[in-house]
Coordinates of C-alpha atoms in Angstrom, one line a residue:
M126 CA -10.6 21.1 -1.0
A127 CA -14.0 19.0 -1.1
G128 CA -11.3 16.1 -0.9
K129 CA -9.5 16.9 2.0
K130 CA -12.7 17.6 3.5
M131 CA -14.4 14.1 2.9
V132 CA -11.1 12.7 4.1
A133 CA -10.9 14.7 7.6
L134 CA -15.0 13.4 8.0
L135 CA -14.2 10.2 7.7
F136 CA -11.1 10.2 10.2
V137 CA -13.8 12.0 12.5
A138 CA -15.6 9.0 12.0
V139 CA -13.3 6.6 12.1
L140 CA -12.8 7.6 16.0
V141 CA -16.4 8.1 16.9
V142 CA -17.2 4.7 15.2
F143 CA -13.9 3.0 16.8
G144 CA -14.1 4.7 20.4
A145 CA -17.5 4.1 20.6
D146 CA -16.1 0.0 20.4
Q147 CA -13.4 0.3 22.6
V148 CA -13.5 -2.7 25.1
R149 CA -14.5 -1.8 28.7
S150 CA -14.4 -3.7 31.8
D151 CA -17.0 -4.0 33.9
A152 CA -15.9 -2.1 37.0
S153 CA -15.3 1.0 33.9
D154 CA -13.5 2.7 36.2
H155 CA -11.2 0.2 37.5
R156 CA -11.3 1.0 40.6
Y157 CA -12.2 -1.0 43.9
K158 CA -12.4 -1.1 47.2
D159 CA -11.5 -3.7 50.1
G160 CA -13.3 -6.9 49.4
D161 CA -14.8 -6.1 45.7
Q162 CA -15.8 -8.2 43.1
V163 CA -12.7 -7.7 40.1
P164 CA -14.1 -9.2 37.1
L165 CA -11.9 -12.7 36.1
Y166 CA -13.2 -13.8 32.3
A167 CA -11.8 -16.9 31.3
N168 CA -11.5 -17.0 27.8
K169 CA -10.1 -20.0 26.2
V170 CA -7.9 -23.1 25.4
G171 CA -5.9 -24.4 22.5
P172 CA -1.9 -25.9 21.3
F173 CA 0.4 -23.0 22.2
H174 CA 1.7 -23.5 18.2
N175 CA -1.7 -22.9 16.2
P176 CA -3.0 -19.8 17.6
S177 CA -6.3 -20.1 15.3
E178 CA -7.3 -23.5 17.0
T179 CA -8.9 -22.3 19.9
Y180 CA -11.6 -23.7 22.5
R181 CA -13.6 -22.7 24.8
Y182 CA -12.2 -22.6 28.3
F183 CA -14.7 -25.0 29.0
D184 CA -14.8 -27.3 26.1
L185 CA -12.1 -29.0 28.4
P186 CA -14.2 -30.2 31.7
F187 CA -12.8 -28.0 33.9
C188 CA -14.7 -27.2 36.9
F189 CA -17.5 -24.9 36.6
P190 CA -17.9 -21.7 39.0
A191 CA -21.0 -21.5 40.8
H192 CA -23.1 -18.6 38.1
M193 CA -21.7 -19.2 34.7
K194 CA -21.9 -15.2 32.9
E195 CA -21.0 -14.7 29.3
K196 CA -19.6 -11.4 28.6
K197 CA -21.2 -8.9 25.6
E198 CA -18.4 -8.3 23.7
A199 CA -17.8 -6.6 20.7
L200 CA -17.0 -7.2 17.0
G201 CA -13.6 -7.3 17.1
E202 CA -13.6 -9.4 19.7
V203 CA -15.6 -11.9 18.5
L204 CA -13.5 -11.8 14.8
N205 CA -10.8 -12.4 17.3
G206 CA -11.3 -15.2 18.4
D207 CA -12.5 -13.9 22.4
R208 CA -15.3 -15.5 24.1
L209 CA -14.9 -14.8 27.7
V210 CA -17.2 -16.4 30.5
S211 CA -16.7 -15.9 34.1
A212 CA -13.8 -18.1 35.6
P213 CA -13.9 -20.8 38.8
Y214 CA -11.7 -18.1 40.3
Q215 CA -12.6 -15.9 43.0
L216 CA -10.6 -13.3 42.8
D217 CA -12.0 -10.5 45.1
F218 CA -9.6 -7.4 46.1
L219 CA -6.9 -7.0 48.5
R220 CA -8.1 -11.1 49.8
E221 CA -5.4 -13.5 49.8
K222 CA -6.0 -17.2 49.8
D223 CA -4.1 -20.6 50.8
S224 CA -4.5 -24.0 48.5
E225 CA -8.9 -22.5 48.7
V226 CA -10.3 -25.2 46.7
V227 CA -12.0 -25.1 43.3
C228 CA -13.9 -28.0 43.0
K229 CA -13.1 -32.1 44.1
K230 CA -14.4 -33.7 41.0
R231 CA -14.2 -37.5 39.6
L232 CA -12.7 -37.3 36.8
S233 CA -13.9 -39.7 33.3
K234 CA -12.4 -42.3 31.6
E235 CA -13.4 -39.9 28.7
E236 CA -12.5 -36.4 30.2
V237 CA -9.0 -37.7 31.3
G238 CA -8.7 -38.6 27.9
Q239 CA -9.8 -34.8 26.9
F240 CA -6.6 -33.3 29.1
R241 CA -4.3 -35.5 28.1
A242 CA -4.4 -34.6 24.5
A243 CA -4.4 -31.0 25.7
V244 CA -1.1 -31.7 27.1
K245 CA -0.3 -33.3 24.6
K246 CA -0.5 -30.9 22.0
D247 CA 0.9 -27.9 24.7
Y248 CA -2.7 -26.5 24.9
Y249 CA -2.3 -22.9 27.0
F250 CA -5.7 -21.2 28.9
Q251 CA -6.0 -17.3 28.5
M252 CA -7.6 -14.9 31.3
Y253 CA -8.0 -11.7 31.8
Y254 CA -8.3 -10.0 34.7
D255 CA -9.5 -6.4 35.3
D256 CA -8.4 -6.3 31.2
L257 CA -5.0 -7.6 32.3
P258 CA -4.0 -10.7 29.9
I259 CA -2.9 -14.0 31.7
W260 CA -1.8 -17.2 30.3
G261 CA -0.7 -20.5 31.4
F262 CA -0.6 -24.2 30.1
I263 CA -2.4 -26.5 31.5
G264 CA -0.3 -29.1 31.9
K265 CA 3.1 -31.0 31.0
V266 CA 4.8 -33.4 29.9
D267 CA 7.4 -36.0 31.2
K268 CA 10.1 -36.9 28.2
E269 CA 11.8 -39.4 30.4
G270 CA 11.7 -42.2 27.9
K271 CA 12.9 -41.7 24.1
D272 CA 10.0 -43.6 23.4
P273 CA 6.6 -41.4 23.2
S274 CA 4.8 -44.3 24.4
D275 CA 7.3 -44.4 27.8
F276 CA 6.1 -40.4 28.4
K277 CA 4.0 -39.6 31.2
Y278 CA 1.4 -36.6 31.1
Y279 CA 0.3 -34.4 33.7
L280 CA -2.3 -31.9 34.4
F281 CA -1.9 -28.5 36.8
K282 CA -4.5 -28.8 39.7
H283 CA -3.1 -25.6 41.7
I284 CA -3.2 -22.0 40.4
H285 CA -0.7 -19.1 42.3
F286 CA -2.3 -15.8 41.4
D287 CA 0.6 -13.1 42.2
I288 CA -1.6 -9.6 42.2
F289 CA -0.1 -6.5 42.1
Y290 CA -1.9 -3.3 43.4
N291 CA -1.6 0.3 43.5
K292 CA -3.8 1.9 46.2
D293 CA -7.9 1.2 45.0
R294 CA -6.1 -0.1 41.5
V295 CA -5.4 -3.2 40.6
I296 CA -1.8 -3.5 38.4
E297 CA 0.1 -6.6 37.5
I298 CA -1.1 -9.8 37.8
N299 CA 1.0 -13.3 37.2
V300 CA 0.0 -16.4 37.3
R301 CA 2.2 -19.9 38.1
T302 CA 1.2 -23.3 38.4
D303 CA 2.9 -25.5 41.3
P304 CA 5.4 -28.4 40.1
N305 CA 4.2 -30.7 42.8
A306 CA 0.8 -30.4 42.3
L307 CA -0.1 -32.8 39.2
V308 CA -2.6 -35.1 38.4
D309 CA -1.2 -38.3 36.1
V310 CA -3.3 -38.4 33.0
T311 CA -1.1 -40.8 31.1
E312 CA -3.5 -44.0 31.3
D313 CA -7.3 -44.0 30.7
K314 CA -8.6 -44.5 34.1
E315 CA -11.0 -42.5 36.3
V316 CA -8.9 -39.8 38.2
D317 CA -10.4 -38.0 41.5
V318 CA -8.7 -34.6 41.0
E319 CA -8.8 -31.6 43.9
F320 CA -8.6 -28.0 41.8
L321 CA -6.7 -26.1 43.8
Y322 CA -5.7 -22.1 44.4
T323 CA -3.6 -19.4 46.0
V324 CA -4.0 -15.3 45.9
K325 CA -1.6 -13.2 46.6
W326 CA -1.6 -9.7 46.8
K327 CA 1.5 -7.1 46.8
D328 CA 1.8 -3.5 47.2
T329 CA 3.5 -1.7 43.8
N330 CA 4.3 2.0 43.0
T331 CA 3.7 1.6 39.1
P332 CA 1.3 4.2 38.0
F333 CA -2.1 2.8 36.8
D334 CA -1.5 4.5 33.1
K335 CA 1.7 2.7 33.2
R336 CA 0.4 -1.0 34.1
M337 CA 0.3 -1.8 30.3
D338 CA 4.0 -1.0 29.6
K339 CA 5.1 -4.9 30.8
Y340 CA 3.0 -6.5 28.2
S341 CA 5.3 -4.6 25.4
Q342 CA 8.8 -4.8 27.1
S343 CA 8.6 -8.1 27.9
S344 CA 7.2 -9.1 24.6
S345 CA 9.2 -11.4 22.6
L346 CA 10.8 -9.0 20.3
P347 CA 14.4 -8.9 20.2
H348 CA 16.0 -8.3 23.6
H349 CA 18.2 -5.5 22.3
L350 CA 15.8 -3.2 20.3
E351 CA 19.5 -1.6 18.9
I352 CA 19.6 -4.9 17.2
H353 CA 16.2 -4.6 15.0
W354 CA 17.1 -1.1 14.4
F355 CA 20.2 -1.9 13.2
S356 CA 19.2 -5.1 10.9
I357 CA 16.2 -2.5 9.4
I358 CA 18.4 0.2 8.9
N359 CA 20.8 -1.4 7.2
S360 CA 18.2 -3.5 5.0
C361 CA 17.0 0.1 4.0
V362 CA 20.2 1.3 3.4
T363 CA 21.2 -0.9 0.9
V364 CA 17.6 -1.3 -1.0
L365 CA 17.3 2.9 -0.7
L366 CA 21.6 2.9 -2.1
L367 CA 20.4 0.2 -5.1
T368 CA 17.2 2.3 -6.0
G369 CA 19.6 5.7 -5.9
F370 CA 22.1 3.9 -8.1
L371 CA 19.6 3.3 -10.9
A372 CA 16.9 6.8 -11.0
T373 CA 20.1 8.0 -11.4
I374 CA 21.4 6.0 -14.5
L375 CA 17.4 6.1 -15.4
M376 CA 18.3 9.9 -15.6
R377 CA 21.1 10.5 -17.8
V378 CA 19.2 7.8 -19.9
L379 CA 16.0 10.4 -20.1
K380 CA 18.0 13.5 -20.8
N381 CA 20.3 11.4 -23.2
D382 CA 16.6 10.9 -24.7
F383 CA 15.7 13.9 -24.7
V384 CA 18.6 15.8 -26.1
K385 CA 18.6 13.4 -28.9
Y386 CA 14.6 14.0 -29.7
A387 CA 15.9 18.1 -29.9
H388 CA 18.6 17.2 -31.9
D389 CA 16.5 14.9 -34.6
E390 CA 13.5 17.9 -34.7
E391 CA 16.3 20.5 -35.6
S392 CA 18.9 18.7 -38.0
A393 CA 15.7 16.4 -40.2
E394 CA 12.0 16.5 -39.7
D395 CA 11.6 13.3 -41.8
Q396 CA 14.1 11.2 -40.1
E397 CA 12.6 7.8 -39.1
E398 CA 11.6 7.8 -34.9
T399 CA 13.0 5.2 -32.8
G400 CA 12.5 4.4 -29.4
W401 CA 10.2 5.2 -27.2
K402 CA 9.4 8.0 -29.2
Y403 CA 8.3 6.1 -32.2
I404 CA 5.4 5.1 -30.1
H405 CA 4.0 7.8 -29.3
G406 CA 0.7 7.6 -30.9
D407 CA 0.0 4.1 -30.0
V408 CA 1.4 4.8 -25.5
F409 CA -1.8 6.2 -24.6
R410 CA -4.0 3.2 -26.2
Y411 CA -6.7 2.3 -23.6
P412 CA -6.2 -1.1 -22.4
K413 CA -8.0 -4.4 -22.8
Y414 CA -10.6 -5.4 -20.2
K415 CA -10.7 -1.5 -19.1
S416 CA -13.5 -2.5 -16.2
L417 CA -11.1 -4.9 -14.8
F418 CA -8.8 -2.7 -14.9
A419 CA -10.6 0.3 -13.0
A420 CA -11.8 -1.8 -10.6
S421 CA -8.7 -3.4 -9.5
L422 CA -7.6 0.4 -9.7
G423 CA -10.3 2.0 -7.3
S424 CA -9.4 -1.4 -4.9
G425 CA -6.3 -1.2 -4.5
T426 CA -7.1 2.6 -3.7
Q427 CA -9.3 1.9 -1.2
L428 CA -6.6 -0.5 0.5
F429 CA -4.3 2.0 0.5
T430 CA -6.4 4.7 2.1
L431 CA -7.4 1.8 4.9
T432 CA -3.8 1.0 5.0
V433 CA -3.0 4.9 5.6
F434 CA -6.0 5.0 8.0
I435 CA -3.9 2.1 10.2
F436 CA -1.1 3.5 10.2
I437 CA -2.5 6.8 12.0
L438 CA -4.3 4.7 14.2
A439 CA -1.3 2.6 15.0
L440 CA 0.7 5.9 15.8
V441 CA -1.4 7.4 18.0
G442 CA -1.6 4.5 20.3
V443 CA -5.1 2.9 19.7
F444 CA -3.7 -1.0 19.6
Y445 CA -1.9 -1.0 22.8
P446 CA -1.3 -4.3 23.3
Y447 CA -3.9 -6.7 24.6
N448 CA -7.4 -4.1 23.0
R449 CA -9.0 -7.5 22.4
G450 CA -9.9 -7.3 18.7
A451 CA -9.2 -3.6 18.3
L452 CA -7.6 -4.3 15.1
F453 CA -10.2 -6.2 13.6
T454 CA -13.2 -3.4 14.4
A455 CA -10.9 -0.9 12.9
L456 CA -10.3 -2.8 10.2
V457 CA -14.0 -3.2 9.7
V458 CA -15.1 0.2 10.2
I459 CA -12.2 2.2 8.3
Y460 CA -12.8 -0.7 5.3
A461 CA -16.8 0.1 5.7
L462 CA -16.3 3.8 5.2
T463 CA -13.7 4.3 2.3
S464 CA -15.6 2.2 0.4
G465 CA -16.9 5.9 -1.6
I466 CA -13.3 5.8 -2.0
A467 CA -13.5 2.8 -4.8
G468 CA -16.6 3.5 -6.2
Y469 CA -15.5 7.2 -7.1
T470 CA -11.8 6.3 -7.9
A471 CA -12.8 3.4 -10.1
T472 CA -15.5 4.9 -12.1
S473 CA -14.0 8.3 -12.9
F474 CA -11.2 6.1 -14.6
Y475 CA -13.5 4.0 -16.1
C476 CA -15.0 7.2 -17.5
Q477 CA -12.3 8.5 -18.5
L478 CA -11.3 5.1 -20.5
E479 CA -14.5 6.2 -22.7
G480 CA -16.4 3.1 -20.8
T481 CA -20.3 2.9 -21.0
N482 CA -21.7 0.1 -18.5
W483 CA -20.2 1.9 -15.0
V484 CA -23.0 -0.1 -13.0
R485 CA -20.5 -3.4 -14.4
N486 CA -18.1 -1.5 -13.2
L487 CA -19.4 -0.8 -9.7
L488 CA -20.2 -4.2 -9.0
L489 CA -17.2 -5.8 -10.6
T490 CA -15.0 -3.2 -7.9
G491 CA -17.1 -4.5 -5.1
C492 CA -16.7 -7.9 -5.5
L493 CA -13.0 -7.7 -6.8
F494 CA -11.8 -7.9 -3.3
C495 CA -14.5 -8.9 -1.4
G496 CA -15.8 -12.0 -3.5
P497 CA -12.7 -14.0 -2.5
L498 CA -12.3 -12.9 0.7
F499 CA -15.7 -13.8 1.4
L500 CA -15.4 -17.5 -0.8
T501 CA -12.4 -17.5 1.9
F502 CA -14.2 -16.6 5.0
C503 CA -17.0 -18.9 4.0
F504 CA -14.6 -22.1 3.8
L505 CA -12.8 -21.3 6.3
N506 CA -15.6 -20.8 8.5
T507 CA -16.9 -23.9 8.4
V508 CA -13.6 -25.9 8.8
A509 CA -14.0 -24.2 12.1
I510 CA -17.5 -24.6 12.9
V511 CA -16.2 -28.8 12.4
Y512 CA -13.4 -28.1 14.7
T513 CA -15.6 -26.1 17.0
A514 CA -13.6 -23.5 17.8
T515 CA -13.3 -20.1 18.5
A516 CA -12.8 -18.3 15.4
A517 CA -15.7 -20.0 13.9
L518 CA -18.2 -16.5 13.9
P519 CA -21.8 -16.6 15.8
F520 CA -24.6 -16.2 13.6
G521 CA -25.4 -13.0 15.0
T522 CA -22.4 -11.6 14.5
I523 CA -22.6 -12.8 10.5
V524 CA -25.6 -11.1 10.4
V525 CA -23.8 -7.7 11.7
I526 CA -21.2 -7.8 9.3
V527 CA -23.9 -8.7 6.5
L528 CA -25.5 -5.2 7.5
I529 CA -22.5 -3.7 7.7
W530 CA -21.7 -4.4 4.1
T531 CA -25.4 -3.6 2.9
L532 CA -26.2 -0.7 4.5
V533 CA -22.2 1.1 4.5
T534 CA -20.6 0.2 2.1
S535 CA -22.3 -0.8 -0.5
P536 CA -24.0 3.0 -0.4
L537 CA -21.0 4.4 0.0
L538 CA -20.0 2.6 -3.1
V539 CA -22.2 3.7 -4.9
L540 CA -22.5 7.3 -4.1
G541 CA -18.9 7.1 -5.0
G542 CA -19.5 5.4 -8.5
I543 CA -22.4 8.0 -9.4
A544 CA -19.9 10.8 -8.1
G545 CA -17.2 9.4 -10.4
K546 CA -19.5 9.2 -13.5
N547 CA -20.3 13.2 -13.1
S548 CA -16.5 13.9 -12.3
K549 CA -17.0 14.9 -16.1
A550 CA -12.9 14.5 -15.8
E551 CA -10.9 13.8 -19.6
F552 CA -7.7 11.5 -19.4
Q553 CA -4.6 13.6 -19.8
A554 CA -2.6 12.1 -22.9
P555 CA 0.0 15.0 -24.1
C556 CA -0.3 12.5 -27.2
R557 CA -2.9 11.6 -30.0
T558 CA -3.7 7.9 -30.5
T559 CA -3.8 6.7 -33.9
K560 CA -6.2 5.0 -35.5
Y561 CA -4.1 1.4 -35.4
P562 CA -1.8 -0.1 -33.4
R563 CA 1.8 -1.0 -33.9
E564 CA 2.6 -4.2 -34.7
I565 CA 5.3 -5.0 -31.2
P566 CA 8.2 -5.9 -32.0
P567 CA 9.7 -9.4 -30.5
L568 CA 11.2 -9.1 -27.3
P569 CA 14.1 -11.9 -25.7
W570 CA 12.2 -13.5 -22.6
Y571 CA 13.6 -11.2 -19.8
R572 CA 11.2 -9.0 -21.3
G573 CA 8.4 -11.4 -20.7
A574 CA 6.0 -10.6 -17.9
I575 CA 7.3 -13.1 -15.8
P576 CA 10.5 -12.1 -15.7
Q577 CA 10.0 -8.6 -15.3
M578 CA 7.4 -9.6 -12.6
A579 CA 10.3 -10.6 -10.8
M580 CA 12.4 -8.4 -10.9
A581 CA 9.7 -5.7 -10.3
G582 CA 8.8 -7.7 -7.0
F583 CA 12.1 -8.7 -5.5
L584 CA 12.8 -5.3 -4.3
P585 CA 10.7 -4.4 -2.7
F586 CA 10.2 -7.3 -1.1
S587 CA 13.7 -7.2 0.3
A588 CA 13.1 -3.6 2.2
I589 CA 10.7 -5.5 4.1
Y590 CA 11.3 -9.3 4.4
I591 CA 13.3 -8.1 8.1
E592 CA 10.2 -6.8 9.6
L593 CA 7.8 -9.6 8.3
Y594 CA 9.0 -12.1 10.9
Y595 CA 8.1 -10.0 13.6
I596 CA 4.9 -9.0 11.7
F597 CA 4.2 -12.7 10.8
A598 CA 5.5 -13.9 14.8
S599 CA 2.6 -11.4 16.1
V600 CA 0.5 -12.3 14.0
W601 CA 0.4 -16.4 13.2
G602 CA 2.2 -16.1 17.6
H603 CA 1.8 -14.9 19.8
R604 CA 4.3 -12.5 20.1
I605 CA 3.4 -8.6 20.7
Y606 CA 4.2 -6.1 18.1
T607 CA 4.6 -2.6 19.2
I608 CA 7.3 -0.8 17.0
Y609 CA 4.9 0.7 14.6
S610 CA 7.3 3.6 13.7
I611 CA 9.6 1.2 12.4
L612 CA 6.6 -0.2 10.8
F613 CA 5.4 2.9 9.0
I614 CA 9.1 3.9 7.8
V615 CA 9.1 0.6 6.1
F616 CA 6.0 0.9 4.4
I617 CA 7.4 4.3 3.1
I618 CA 10.0 2.4 1.8
L619 CA 8.2 0.2 0.5
L620 CA 6.0 2.4 -1.4
I621 CA 9.1 4.5 -3.0
V622 CA 10.9 1.5 -3.8
T623 CA 7.9 -0.1 -6.0
A624 CA 6.8 2.8 -7.6
F625 CA 10.4 3.4 -9.0
I626 CA 11.2 -0.4 -9.9
T627 CA 7.7 -0.1 -11.3
V628 CA 8.9 3.8 -13.2
A629 CA 12.0 1.8 -14.7
L630 CA 10.6 -1.0 -16.3
T631 CA 7.6 0.7 -18.1
Y632 CA 10.6 3.0 -19.2
F633 CA 12.4 0.0 -20.4
Q634 CA 9.9 -1.6 -22.2
L635 CA 9.1 1.7 -24.1
A636 CA 11.9 1.9 -25.2
A637 CA 11.9 -1.3 -26.2
E638 CA 9.2 -0.1 -28.8
D639 CA 6.1 -2.0 -26.2
H640 CA 3.1 0.2 -25.5
E641 CA 1.2 -2.6 -24.3
W642 CA 2.7 -0.7 -20.8
W643 CA -0.7 -0.5 -18.4
W644 CA -1.0 -4.0 -18.3
R645 CA -1.5 -7.8 -20.2
Y646 CA -1.9 -10.8 -18.7
A647 CA 1.0 -13.4 -18.2
V648 CA -0.7 -15.5 -20.2
L649 CA -1.2 -13.3 -23.1
S650 CA 3.0 -12.8 -22.7
G651 CA 3.0 -9.6 -21.8
D652 CA 2.1 -6.9 -18.5
R653 CA 3.2 -4.2 -17.0
S654 CA 3.1 -1.5 -15.0
F655 CA -0.1 -2.8 -12.1
L656 CA 0.8 -6.5 -12.5
C657 CA 5.1 -5.5 -11.8
G658 CA 4.1 -3.4 -8.8
G659 CA 1.9 -6.0 -7.1
S660 CA 4.2 -8.7 -7.9
T661 CA 5.6 -8.0 -3.8
G662 CA 2.3 -9.6 -3.0
L663 CA 3.1 -12.9 -4.6
F664 CA 7.3 -13.0 -2.8
I665 CA 4.9 -12.3 0.3
Y666 CA 3.3 -15.6 -0.2
A667 CA 5.8 -17.0 -1.2
Y668 CA 7.7 -16.1 2.1
C669 CA 4.7 -17.5 3.8
L670 CA 5.8 -21.1 2.6
Y671 CA 8.7 -20.9 3.9
Y672 CA 7.6 -19.1 6.8
Y673 CA 5.4 -22.2 7.8
Y674 CA 8.1 -25.1 7.1
A675 CA 10.9 -23.2 8.7
R676 CA 10.3 -20.8 11.0
S677 CA 7.2 -22.1 12.9
D678 CA 5.7 -25.4 14.8
M679 CA 2.1 -24.9 13.2
S680 CA 0.2 -28.0 12.2
G681 CA -3.0 -29.3 11.8
F682 CA -5.4 -28.5 8.9
M683 CA -7.5 -25.7 10.5
Q684 CA -4.7 -24.2 11.3
T685 CA -3.0 -24.8 8.2
S686 CA -6.3 -23.8 5.8
F687 CA -6.6 -20.5 8.1
F688 CA -3.1 -19.6 7.8
F689 CA -2.6 -19.9 3.7
G690 CA -6.2 -19.0 3.5
Y691 CA -6.0 -15.8 5.3
M692 CA -2.4 -15.1 4.1
A693 CA -3.4 -15.3 0.2
C694 CA -6.4 -12.6 1.2
I695 CA -3.4 -10.5 2.5
C696 CA -1.4 -11.1 -0.5
Y697 CA -3.7 -10.5 -2.8
G698 CA -4.7 -7.3 -0.9
F699 CA -0.8 -6.1 -1.3
F700 CA -0.8 -6.4 -5.1
L701 CA -4.2 -4.7 -5.7
M702 CA -2.9 -1.7 -3.6
L703 CA 0.8 -1.9 -4.9
G704 CA -0.2 -2.5 -8.4
T705 CA -2.4 1.2 -7.9
V706 CA 0.9 2.7 -6.5
G707 CA 3.1 1.1 -9.3
F708 CA 0.5 2.4 -12.3
R709 CA 0.0 5.8 -10.7
A710 CA 4.0 6.1 -10.6
A711 CA 4.3 5.1 -14.2
L712 CA 1.3 7.3 -14.8
L713 CA 2.5 10.3 -14.0
F714 CA 6.1 8.8 -16.0
V715 CA 4.9 7.9 -19.3
R716 CA 2.7 11.8 -19.1
H717 CA 6.1 13.7 -18.2
I718 CA 8.4 11.9 -20.6
Y719 CA 5.9 12.8 -23.5
R720 CA 5.1 16.6 -22.4
S721 CA 8.2 17.1 -23.1
I722 CA 9.1 15.8 -26.3
K723 CA 7.5 17.4 -29.6
C724 CA 4.7 14.6 -30.7
E725 CA 2.8 15.2 -34.0

């Protein structure tokens, strides 16, 4: 009961903190009168195919507004690389303009070179008008000649804004560039440019609360949602049928084992035991590196809880398209608030394994996931600083994150650890453990750690690989992902398949009289349940290689570093989370089968 109350309070705290961090427009009610100034912010520019490599809008020599103003941003916006500043265009409510001059300026050779390099890399710009996203390319490449030296590079100088309104509210905004208003920036020479913009207002019947639907419907997900559903259902049915087939076989084998062992007990008490019953005195022998094992279990449990809360927020509609930084804010806040779960789980399990140095175990739990993530962040943030990209976090944001870690994450981790230490829970083992471990018989190569992890990871990965493409195209591209119901179904199937395949492999291991089922490191030629359950993370990282080289056009050191660096952290998190799911399932299974037989 206390655990349920803690989860409920945690969920309420997440909603309160997260709700307070929502992005708001300068005009909080989004209502305007004729001639009112509607907030327009320029956000960033960058290569279209490198979503992580973005720069401040005015890093390129565009026209500056009369009054430069930086918008105060929430934590999630900063983590997302947003840097909003006043745009040079004046788009007052219901005021049309035709070829209005933004500014006239002479571009120096260096500025012409900047624009040419940007056009060559397919730079796009992004702005926000009344919290509605707008984007477009800054120029185009004319590839008349086959030789790249014959290409012509043009800069767009006239932007058209088509704005739709419903009574006193802005509903939609579209941006297009005049293909005839071009500036040739091919050669390194000074150029005179007159930047222009046109504003047209049109009435619409679309209600204000439906204005974001356009971005969900026009996303680059499959044009026919039925195809997406069919692909997912086809994959899931195939996996579930295979899982059901293996489950049936395993249940029949177990049933025969139970009958055989019961018959042996009745016919000959002194008959030599074989199979998994033979190792009943060793199967619950505590694993090596128990502190690391408990810390992995605690971190995995925390990440699982984090994922569940993220799904809850997604399914209730918090992560609507272009809710700037909402996901990053949720991840930071929920991870901080769930650190107590990691501390409690790790320390309580460590004490059940008769561990003595619970403080060291608690420190290991706190650093097991955050440590590699912090090192990765330090390297990638340094790369972003060198590139002067918006992905480089300001010093103030880093201080805020450190304060969250110091004042929220660490205290909750310690409190959870103390509660786990004082829980006085005992490890429930249905069989007594012998004083000396039995020798494990020689096993064929396919029962080694690597082959077993490969088998354990392939089936769960096959259940999610179709959906992975859409997720990658959203996270590492410009597509919008909104079908969280499909993703949630796939996640549930992933958990089921991971749990079952780990149970099946654990049974086959025990039947081969190998009692080290908790885990054994690959370098020691063992395994099992935790490594097998988490091996799907390795398959996901292998998919990263395929996606980068075959399905994307990402390039450059910064984008490559960000992609493989942060995906390594995400896959490591999957390894811990699914490893925890696999071990918990295997532990329930092992306890069940040894309770069902008579052990002396």
